[in-house]
Short mmCIF file of C-alpha atoms (C1' of nucleotides) and ligand atoms in Angstrom, two decimals:
data_model
loop_
_atom_site.label_atom_id
_atom_site.label_comp_id
_atom_site.label_asym_id
_atom_site.label_seq_id
_atom_site.Cartn_x
_atom_site.Cartn_y
_atom_site.Cartn_z
CA MET A 1 -0.01 0.01 -0.04
CA ASN A 2 1.36 3.39 -0.96
CA GLU A 3 0.65 6.58 0.92
CA ILE A 4 -2.49 7.46 -1.09
CA GLU A 5 -3.95 3.98 -0.54
CA VAL A 6 -3.13 4.13 3.19
CA PHE A 7 -4.94 7.44 3.44
CA ARG A 8 -7.99 6.31 1.49
CA LYS A 9 -8.32 3.30 3.78
CA TYR A 10 -7.97 5.63 6.77
CA VAL A 11 -10.64 8.10 5.70
CA LYS A 12 -13.06 5.27 4.84
CA GLU A 13 -12.57 3.62 8.22
CA SER A 14 -12.89 6.94 10.06
CA GLY A 15 -16.09 8.00 8.31
CA LEU A 16 -14.28 10.93 6.78
CA ARG A 17 -14.25 11.88 3.06
CA ASN A 18 -11.31 11.96 0.76
CA THR A 19 -10.71 14.98 -1.35
CA PRO A 20 -8.37 15.95 -4.28
CA GLU A 21 -6.89 18.68 -1.96
CA ARG A 22 -5.79 16.01 0.53
CA GLU A 23 -4.28 13.81 -2.07
CA VAL A 24 -2.32 16.73 -3.57
CA ILE A 25 -0.92 17.48 -0.10
CA ILE A 26 0.12 13.89 0.40
CA GLU A 27 1.75 13.66 -3.02
CA GLU A 28 3.77 16.77 -2.35
CA ILE A 29 4.92 15.54 1.00
CA PHE A 30 6.04 12.20 -0.37
CA LEU A 31 7.96 13.74 -3.33
CA THR A 32 11.04 14.16 -1.17
CA HIS A 33 12.37 12.86 2.15
CA ASP A 34 13.05 16.36 3.46
CA HIS A 35 11.68 17.74 6.67
CA PHE A 36 8.96 20.32 6.00
CA ASP A 37 6.77 22.87 7.72
CA VAL A 38 3.25 24.22 6.84
CA ASP A 39 4.53 27.35 5.19
CA THR A 40 6.99 25.76 2.78
CA LEU A 41 4.41 23.14 1.91
CA TYR A 42 1.89 25.86 1.22
CA LEU A 43 4.33 27.88 -0.95
CA CYS A 44 5.39 24.75 -2.91
CA LEU A 45 1.87 23.97 -3.85
CA LYS A 46 1.16 27.61 -4.62
CA ASN A 47 4.13 27.71 -7.05
CA LYS A 48 2.95 24.59 -8.78
CA LYS A 49 -0.44 26.18 -9.44
CA CYS A 50 -2.18 23.62 -7.29
CA SER A 51 -2.79 26.14 -4.56
CA ILE A 52 -4.47 24.95 -1.38
CA SER A 53 -5.57 27.14 1.46
CA LYS A 54 -3.47 27.18 4.61
CA ALA A 55 -6.51 26.27 6.58
CA SER A 56 -6.88 23.01 4.66
CA ILE A 57 -3.26 22.22 5.18
CA TYR A 58 -3.56 22.85 8.95
CA ARG A 59 -6.67 20.70 8.95
CA THR A 60 -5.11 17.89 6.99
CA ILE A 61 -1.91 17.55 9.06
CA PRO A 62 -3.60 15.96 12.11
CA LEU A 63 -5.24 13.37 9.78
CA LEU A 64 -1.86 12.52 8.24
CA ILE A 65 -0.42 12.03 11.69
CA GLU A 66 -3.40 9.98 12.84
CA SER A 67 -3.14 7.75 9.80
CA GLY A 68 0.57 7.21 10.39
CA LEU A 69 1.74 8.97 7.25
CA ILE A 70 3.76 11.75 8.88
CA LYS A 71 4.95 12.72 12.35
CA GLU A 72 6.18 15.79 14.17
CA VAL A 73 9.99 16.00 14.12
CA PHE A 74 10.94 19.21 15.93
CA PHE A 75 9.76 22.68 16.86
CA GLU A 76 11.94 25.43 15.48
CA ASP A 77 11.68 29.05 14.41
CA GLY A 78 8.27 29.35 16.10
CA HIS A 79 6.56 26.45 14.34
CA MET A 80 6.52 22.64 14.00
CA HIS A 81 8.43 20.63 11.41
CA TYR A 82 7.31 17.33 10.10
CA GLU A 83 8.61 14.41 8.08
CA HIS A 84 6.85 11.61 6.26
CA VAL A 85 7.06 8.15 7.94
CA LEU A 86 5.71 5.56 5.43
CA GLY A 87 8.66 4.09 3.47
CA HIS A 88 11.14 6.06 5.50
CA GLU A 89 13.03 4.02 8.11
CA HIS A 90 12.92 5.28 11.69
CA HIS A 91 15.93 7.39 12.65
CA CYS A 92 17.19 9.97 15.11
CA HIS A 93 18.43 13.51 14.58
CA PHE A 94 21.59 15.34 15.37
CA ARG A 95 21.30 19.15 15.43
CA CYS A 96 24.41 21.25 14.92
CA LEU A 97 24.22 24.25 17.32
CA GLY A 98 26.72 26.07 15.10
CA CYS A 99 25.11 25.93 11.58
CA GLY A 100 21.66 24.58 12.47
CA ARG A 101 22.12 21.58 10.22
CA ILE A 102 20.07 18.44 11.00
CA ILE A 103 21.82 15.12 10.43
CA GLU A 104 19.87 11.89 10.48
CA PHE A 105 21.23 8.66 11.93
CA LYS A 106 20.02 5.18 12.78
CA GLN A 107 20.41 3.86 16.21
CA ASP A 108 19.11 0.48 17.34
CA GLU A 109 20.26 0.79 20.94
CA VAL A 110 17.32 3.06 21.71
CA MET A 111 15.09 0.02 21.31
CA ASP A 112 16.91 -1.59 24.25
CA ILE A 113 16.20 1.50 26.29
CA GLU A 114 12.60 1.28 25.40
CA LYS A 115 12.40 -2.39 26.45
CA LYS A 116 14.35 -1.78 29.67
CA PHE A 117 12.01 1.06 30.67
CA SER A 118 8.94 -0.87 29.63
CA ARG A 119 9.93 -3.86 31.77
CA SER A 120 10.79 -1.93 34.81
CA HIS A 121 7.69 0.28 34.82
CA GLY A 122 5.03 -2.09 33.30
CA PHE A 123 4.29 0.50 30.63
CA GLU A 124 3.74 -0.02 26.96
CA VAL A 125 6.27 1.98 24.92
CA THR A 126 5.14 2.59 21.40
CA GLY A 127 7.86 4.98 20.13
CA HIS A 128 10.59 7.46 20.89
CA LYS A 129 12.21 10.66 19.79
CA LEU A 130 15.97 11.07 20.25
CA GLU A 131 17.74 14.28 19.37
CA LEU A 132 21.52 14.82 19.88
CA PHE A 133 23.02 18.33 20.06
CA GLY A 134 26.50 19.50 19.37
CA TYR A 135 28.82 20.72 16.62
CA CYS A 136 29.35 19.18 13.22
CA ARG A 137 32.85 18.70 11.78
CA GLU A 138 32.67 21.81 9.59
CA CYS A 139 31.70 24.03 12.50
CA LEU A 140 34.52 22.52 14.69
CA LYS A 141 36.99 23.29 11.88
CA LYS A 142 35.66 26.74 11.47
CA GLN A 143 36.29 27.39 15.18
CA GLY A 144 39.75 25.89 14.90
CA LYS A 145 38.85 23.31 17.46
CA ASP A 146 38.78 19.54 16.92
CA ARG A 147 36.26 17.40 18.57
CA LYS A 148 37.01 17.00 22.32
CA ILE A 149 38.29 13.46 22.92
CA SER A 150 37.01 12.21 26.23
CA THR A 151 39.13 9.85 28.37
CA THR A 152 36.59 7.08 27.99
CA ASP A 153 36.75 7.36 24.23
CA ARG A 154 38.34 4.67 22.10
CA VAL A 155 41.20 6.05 20.10
CA ASP A 156 40.60 4.20 16.87
CA ILE A 157 37.94 5.68 14.63
CA ASP A 158 35.71 3.15 13.00
CA MET B 1 27.05 28.10 44.05
CA ASN B 2 23.30 28.16 44.15
CA GLU B 3 21.08 29.40 41.29
CA ILE B 4 21.14 33.02 42.33
CA GLU B 5 24.86 33.10 42.62
CA VAL B 6 25.24 31.38 39.25
CA PHE B 7 23.00 33.96 37.73
CA ARG B 8 24.82 36.92 39.41
CA LYS B 9 28.07 35.63 38.01
CA TYR B 10 26.53 35.22 34.58
CA VAL B 11 25.12 38.74 34.35
CA LYS B 12 28.38 40.24 35.61
CA GLU B 13 30.48 38.37 33.00
CA SER B 14 27.99 39.20 30.25
CA GLY B 15 27.88 42.94 31.02
CA LEU B 16 24.17 42.70 31.90
CA ARG B 17 22.54 43.96 35.10
CA ASN B 18 20.89 41.92 37.76
CA THR B 19 17.40 42.98 38.99
CA PRO B 20 15.06 41.93 41.75
CA GLU B 21 12.55 40.83 39.05
CA ARG B 22 14.93 38.31 37.65
CA GLU B 23 15.86 36.95 41.02
CA VAL B 24 12.14 36.57 41.90
CA ILE B 25 11.68 34.57 38.72
CA ILE B 26 14.60 32.32 39.50
CA GLU B 27 13.44 31.72 43.08
CA GLU B 28 10.04 30.72 41.88
CA ILE B 29 11.39 28.36 39.26
CA PHE B 30 13.70 26.66 41.78
CA LEU B 31 10.94 26.28 44.46
CA THR B 32 9.85 23.00 42.83
CA HIS B 33 11.22 20.45 40.38
CA ASP B 34 8.10 20.59 38.15
CA HIS B 35 8.10 21.41 34.51
CA PHE B 36 6.71 24.86 33.89
CA ASP B 37 5.63 27.23 31.14
CA VAL B 38 5.54 30.99 30.88
CA ASP B 39 1.93 31.32 31.75
CA THR B 40 1.85 29.25 34.90
CA LEU B 41 5.01 31.01 36.08
CA TYR B 42 3.39 34.36 35.42
CA LEU B 43 0.17 33.43 37.27
CA CYS B 44 2.13 31.93 40.22
CA LEU B 45 3.96 35.18 40.72
CA LYS B 46 0.78 37.18 40.28
CA ASN B 47 -0.95 35.19 42.98
CA LYS B 48 1.97 35.73 45.35
CA LYS B 49 1.60 39.52 44.86
CA CYS B 50 5.04 39.70 43.37
CA SER B 51 3.67 40.32 39.92
CA ILE B 52 6.12 40.56 37.08
CA SER B 53 5.16 41.46 33.46
CA LYS B 54 5.05 38.67 30.91
CA ALA B 55 7.43 40.67 28.76
CA SER B 56 10.02 40.40 31.42
CA ILE B 57 9.52 36.70 31.91
CA TYR B 58 9.82 36.18 28.18
CA ARG B 59 12.98 38.30 28.21
CA THR B 60 14.48 36.50 31.19
CA ILE B 61 14.06 32.95 29.90
CA PRO B 62 16.76 33.11 27.23
CA LEU B 63 19.16 34.42 29.87
CA LEU B 64 18.33 31.55 32.22
CA ILE B 65 18.96 29.09 29.36
CA GLU B 66 22.16 30.80 28.41
CA SER B 67 23.43 30.70 31.99
CA GLY B 68 22.60 26.99 32.26
CA LEU B 69 19.91 27.38 34.91
CA ILE B 70 17.00 26.00 32.85
CA LYS B 71 16.41 24.26 29.56
CA GLU B 72 13.56 23.60 27.11
CA VAL B 73 11.90 20.27 27.79
CA PHE B 74 9.03 19.87 25.34
CA PHE B 75 6.60 21.80 23.18
CA GLU B 76 2.99 21.10 24.09
CA ASP B 77 -0.33 22.89 23.83
CA GLY B 78 1.15 25.50 21.56
CA HIS B 79 3.96 26.64 23.77
CA MET B 80 7.32 25.59 25.20
CA HIS B 81 7.75 23.93 28.63
CA TYR B 82 10.93 24.25 30.71
CA GLU B 83 12.59 22.70 33.68
CA HIS B 84 15.39 23.89 35.90
CA VAL B 85 18.75 22.12 35.44
CA LEU B 86 21.04 23.19 38.31
CA GLY B 87 20.86 20.62 41.11
CA HIS B 88 18.51 18.41 38.99
CA GLU B 89 20.17 15.33 37.55
CA HIS B 90 19.85 14.82 33.81
CA HIS B 91 17.02 12.55 32.90
CA CYS B 92 14.70 11.48 30.03
CA HIS B 93 10.94 11.70 29.72
CA PHE B 94 8.20 9.21 29.08
CA ARG B 95 4.91 10.71 27.83
CA CYS B 96 1.67 8.74 28.28
CA LEU B 97 -0.46 9.12 25.17
CA GLY B 98 -3.52 8.17 27.23
CA CYS B 99 -3.40 10.57 30.18
CA GLY B 100 -0.70 12.97 29.10
CA ARG B 101 1.36 12.31 32.19
CA ILE B 102 5.14 12.81 31.97
CA ILE B 103 7.32 10.33 33.79
CA GLU B 104 11.05 11.06 34.34
CA PHE B 105 13.68 8.35 34.20
CA LYS B 106 17.42 8.13 34.14
CA GLN B 107 19.14 6.31 31.35
CA ASP B 108 22.94 6.10 31.07
CA GLU B 109 22.89 4.11 27.85
CA VAL B 110 22.17 7.27 25.88
CA MET B 111 25.67 8.40 26.69
CA ASP B 112 27.02 5.38 24.74
CA ILE B 113 24.86 6.41 21.78
CA GLU B 114 26.37 9.92 22.02
CA LYS B 115 29.92 8.57 22.05
CA LYS B 116 29.29 6.12 19.18
CA PHE B 117 27.76 8.89 17.04
CA SER B 118 30.49 11.28 17.94
CA ARG B 119 33.24 8.84 17.01
CA SER B 120 31.75 7.74 13.73
CA HIS B 121 31.06 11.28 12.48
CA GLY B 122 33.85 13.31 14.03
CA PHE B 123 31.25 15.58 15.64
CA GLU B 124 31.17 17.00 19.14
CA VAL B 125 28.04 15.95 20.98
CA THR B 126 27.18 18.21 23.87
CA GLY B 127 23.79 16.89 24.93
CA HIS B 128 20.66 15.01 24.01
CA LYS B 129 16.91 14.88 24.46
CA LEU B 130 15.21 11.47 24.57
CA GLU B 131 11.45 11.16 24.87
CA LEU B 132 9.57 7.83 24.97
CA PHE B 133 5.94 7.55 24.06
CA GLY B 134 3.34 4.95 25.13
CA TYR B 135 0.83 4.12 27.71
CA CYS B 136 1.30 4.12 31.49
CA ARG B 137 0.14 1.18 33.69
CA GLU B 138 -3.02 2.99 34.78
CA CYS B 139 -4.05 3.76 31.24
CA LEU B 140 -3.39 0.13 30.21
CA LYS B 141 -5.55 -1.12 33.06
CA LYS B 142 -8.31 1.34 32.14
CA GLN B 143 -8.35 -0.10 28.67
CA GLY B 144 -8.41 -3.68 30.13
CA LYS B 145 -5.18 -4.40 28.30
CA ASP B 146 -1.94 -5.42 29.79
CA ARG B 147 1.30 -4.39 28.37
CA LYS B 148 2.15 -6.18 25.18
CA ILE B 149 4.95 -8.63 25.88
CA SER B 150 7.27 -8.90 22.90
CA THR B 151 8.98 -12.18 22.07
CA THR B 152 12.32 -10.64 22.72
CA ASP B 153 11.25 -9.60 26.16
CA ARG B 154 12.70 -11.23 29.25
CA VAL B 155 9.96 -12.85 31.32
CA ASP B 156 11.31 -12.02 34.77
CA ILE B 157 10.56 -8.50 35.86
CA ASP B 158 13.41 -6.79 37.70
"C1'" DA C 1 -28.93 9.27 -12.59
"C1'" DT C 2 -30.91 12.17 -9.10
"C1'" DT C 3 -31.32 13.66 -4.59
"C1'" DA C 4 -30.20 14.17 0.23
"C1'" DT C 5 -26.89 14.54 3.69
"C1'" DT C 6 -23.14 16.58 5.55
"C1'" DA C 7 -17.91 16.78 5.51
"C1'" DT C 8 -14.73 19.87 3.43
"C1'" DT C 9 -13.13 23.99 1.34
"C1'" DG C 10 -11.38 28.85 1.15
"C1'" DA C 11 -11.44 33.47 2.87
"C1'" DG C 12 -11.10 36.15 6.51
"C1'" DA C 13 -11.78 36.96 11.45
"C1'" DA C 14 -10.38 35.62 15.87
"C1'" DT C 15 -7.25 33.68 19.14
"C1'" DC C 16 -3.01 32.65 21.13
"C1'" DT C 17 2.00 32.95 21.79
"C1'" DA C 18 5.92 35.59 21.56
"C1'" DT C 19 8.42 39.83 20.30
"C1'" DT C 20 9.19 44.67 20.03
"C1'" DG C 21 8.89 50.04 20.56
"C1'" DC C 22 8.84 53.35 23.90
"C1'" DA C 23 8.92 56.23 27.96
"C1'" DA C 24 9.91 55.79 32.83
"C1'" DT C 25 12.81 53.56 35.99
"C1'" DA C 26 16.70 51.86 38.30
"C1'" DA C 27 21.26 49.18 38.34
"C1'" DT C 28 25.96 49.94 37.91
"C1'" DA C 29 30.20 52.68 37.33
"C1'" DA C 30 32.57 57.06 37.40
"C1'" DT D 1 25.99 62.24 43.54
"C1'" DT D 2 25.86 62.02 38.73
"C1'" DA D 3 26.02 59.91 34.22
"C1'" DT D 4 25.17 56.05 31.49
"C1'" DT D 5 22.35 52.83 29.73
"C1'" DA D 6 20.12 48.14 30.70
"C1'" DT D 7 15.66 46.83 32.30
"C1'" DT D 8 10.82 47.27 33.18
"C1'" DG D 9 5.78 47.53 32.14
"C1'" DC D 10 2.52 48.53 28.98
"C1'" DA D 11 0.73 48.49 24.65
"C1'" DA D 12 1.29 47.56 19.92
"C1'" DT D 13 2.78 44.22 16.63
"C1'" DA D 14 4.00 39.95 14.36
"C1'" DG D 15 3.42 35.23 13.51
"C1'" DA D 16 1.18 30.65 13.98
"C1'" DT D 17 -2.96 28.25 14.42
"C1'" DT D 18 -7.82 27.80 14.95
"C1'" DC D 19 -12.43 29.16 14.06
"C1'" DT D 20 -16.73 31.01 11.53
"C1'" DC D 21 -19.51 30.64 7.80
"C1'" DA D 22 -21.32 30.38 3.23
"C1'" DA D 23 -20.40 27.71 -0.90
"C1'" DT D 24 -19.03 23.41 -2.63
"C1'" DA D 25 -18.54 18.65 -3.34
"C1'" DA D 26 -17.93 13.60 -1.65
"C1'" DT D 27 -20.60 9.92 -0.42
"C1'" DA D 28 -24.84 7.29 0.42
"C1'" DA D 29 -29.60 6.55 -0.46
"C1'" DT D 30 -33.13 6.57 -3.64
MN1 MN E 201 14.33 12.98 9.75
MN1 MN E 202 12.00 16.61 33.59
ZN1 ZN E 203 27.52 22.79 11.93
ZN1 ZN E 204 -1.55 7.26 31.28
#
DNA sequence: ATTATTATTGAGAATCTATTGCAATAATAA
DNA sequence: TTATTATTGCAATAGATTCTCAATAATAAT
């Protein structure tokens, strides 16, 4: 099932109605793997002459989250940023405090943390969000500093 | 050094000026370990007759973050929530999707993830934010469901 | 196909959060 | 004590999101 089919199934089961506007929004979101926000999505569609009102975009986003197509990634510059989920492996984010760049990385160890916490508390853990902060290599170079090597660090770089 | 002393040092070194308003804000924040937002902080102070304008609170928060006294914890209900840092051990948060409750927990394994990422990318990692999502025991009971036990789960509960 | 029902749309108004301009005040240094 | 200027409170403003409402259109029923 692709994203459109998933959404059609979702609206049917929820007693909602599908519309061309919603499918245009979904198609635009799944064109790239980039993070996005409401305004850039709105302007993208506007430039492509398939203009959709901001109200409709704001009203569609909760449906896309509910149907598992997208999720919130981070809040920045006064508004939320999203990414699509379907067909995009789960990953974590590193944010460079110097240049603002976001780097994605996969990390299976977080699953162990989920399980450990779930066991010890008797809770059901359905997901997580992990964000690392720091400085990317370019920003470290720019400052003339190399990465701080901690004493517990291995010396060989893999 | 307590929080007031840390802040006095910070304003001196930054060429700013300390004020009674700022110290009242800091004292209120460090009265409890609860998460807080601007509005509850504002109303708390208003009720205690040491009213301070919202503008001053908004202007003070970046200074408190910069001086390491507080940090952003999560964005919810359309605005940011904070917690104080000094004298409060670093921890992660579990958010119950049923009742909205936030549960704090400590988790050293994230440090390993930081180091691993730092080594493999040559970045400097200065911090992280880990949030788990799911359902707390009370919410699972309310739904008549127990926690799903995955096949990889150990059976003995520690 | 036609009709009835009602969810959805777009435009703008309203709301809410956060920032900013400004005159009065007050913290620091001279 | 005086001079300098950061800070304050208030109100105005900006920006993000939600809401109102009339027109439209997706679905179900006939
Ligand atoms: Mn991502
Ligand atoms: Mn906390
Ligand atoms: Zn960078
Ligand atoms: Zn709960």
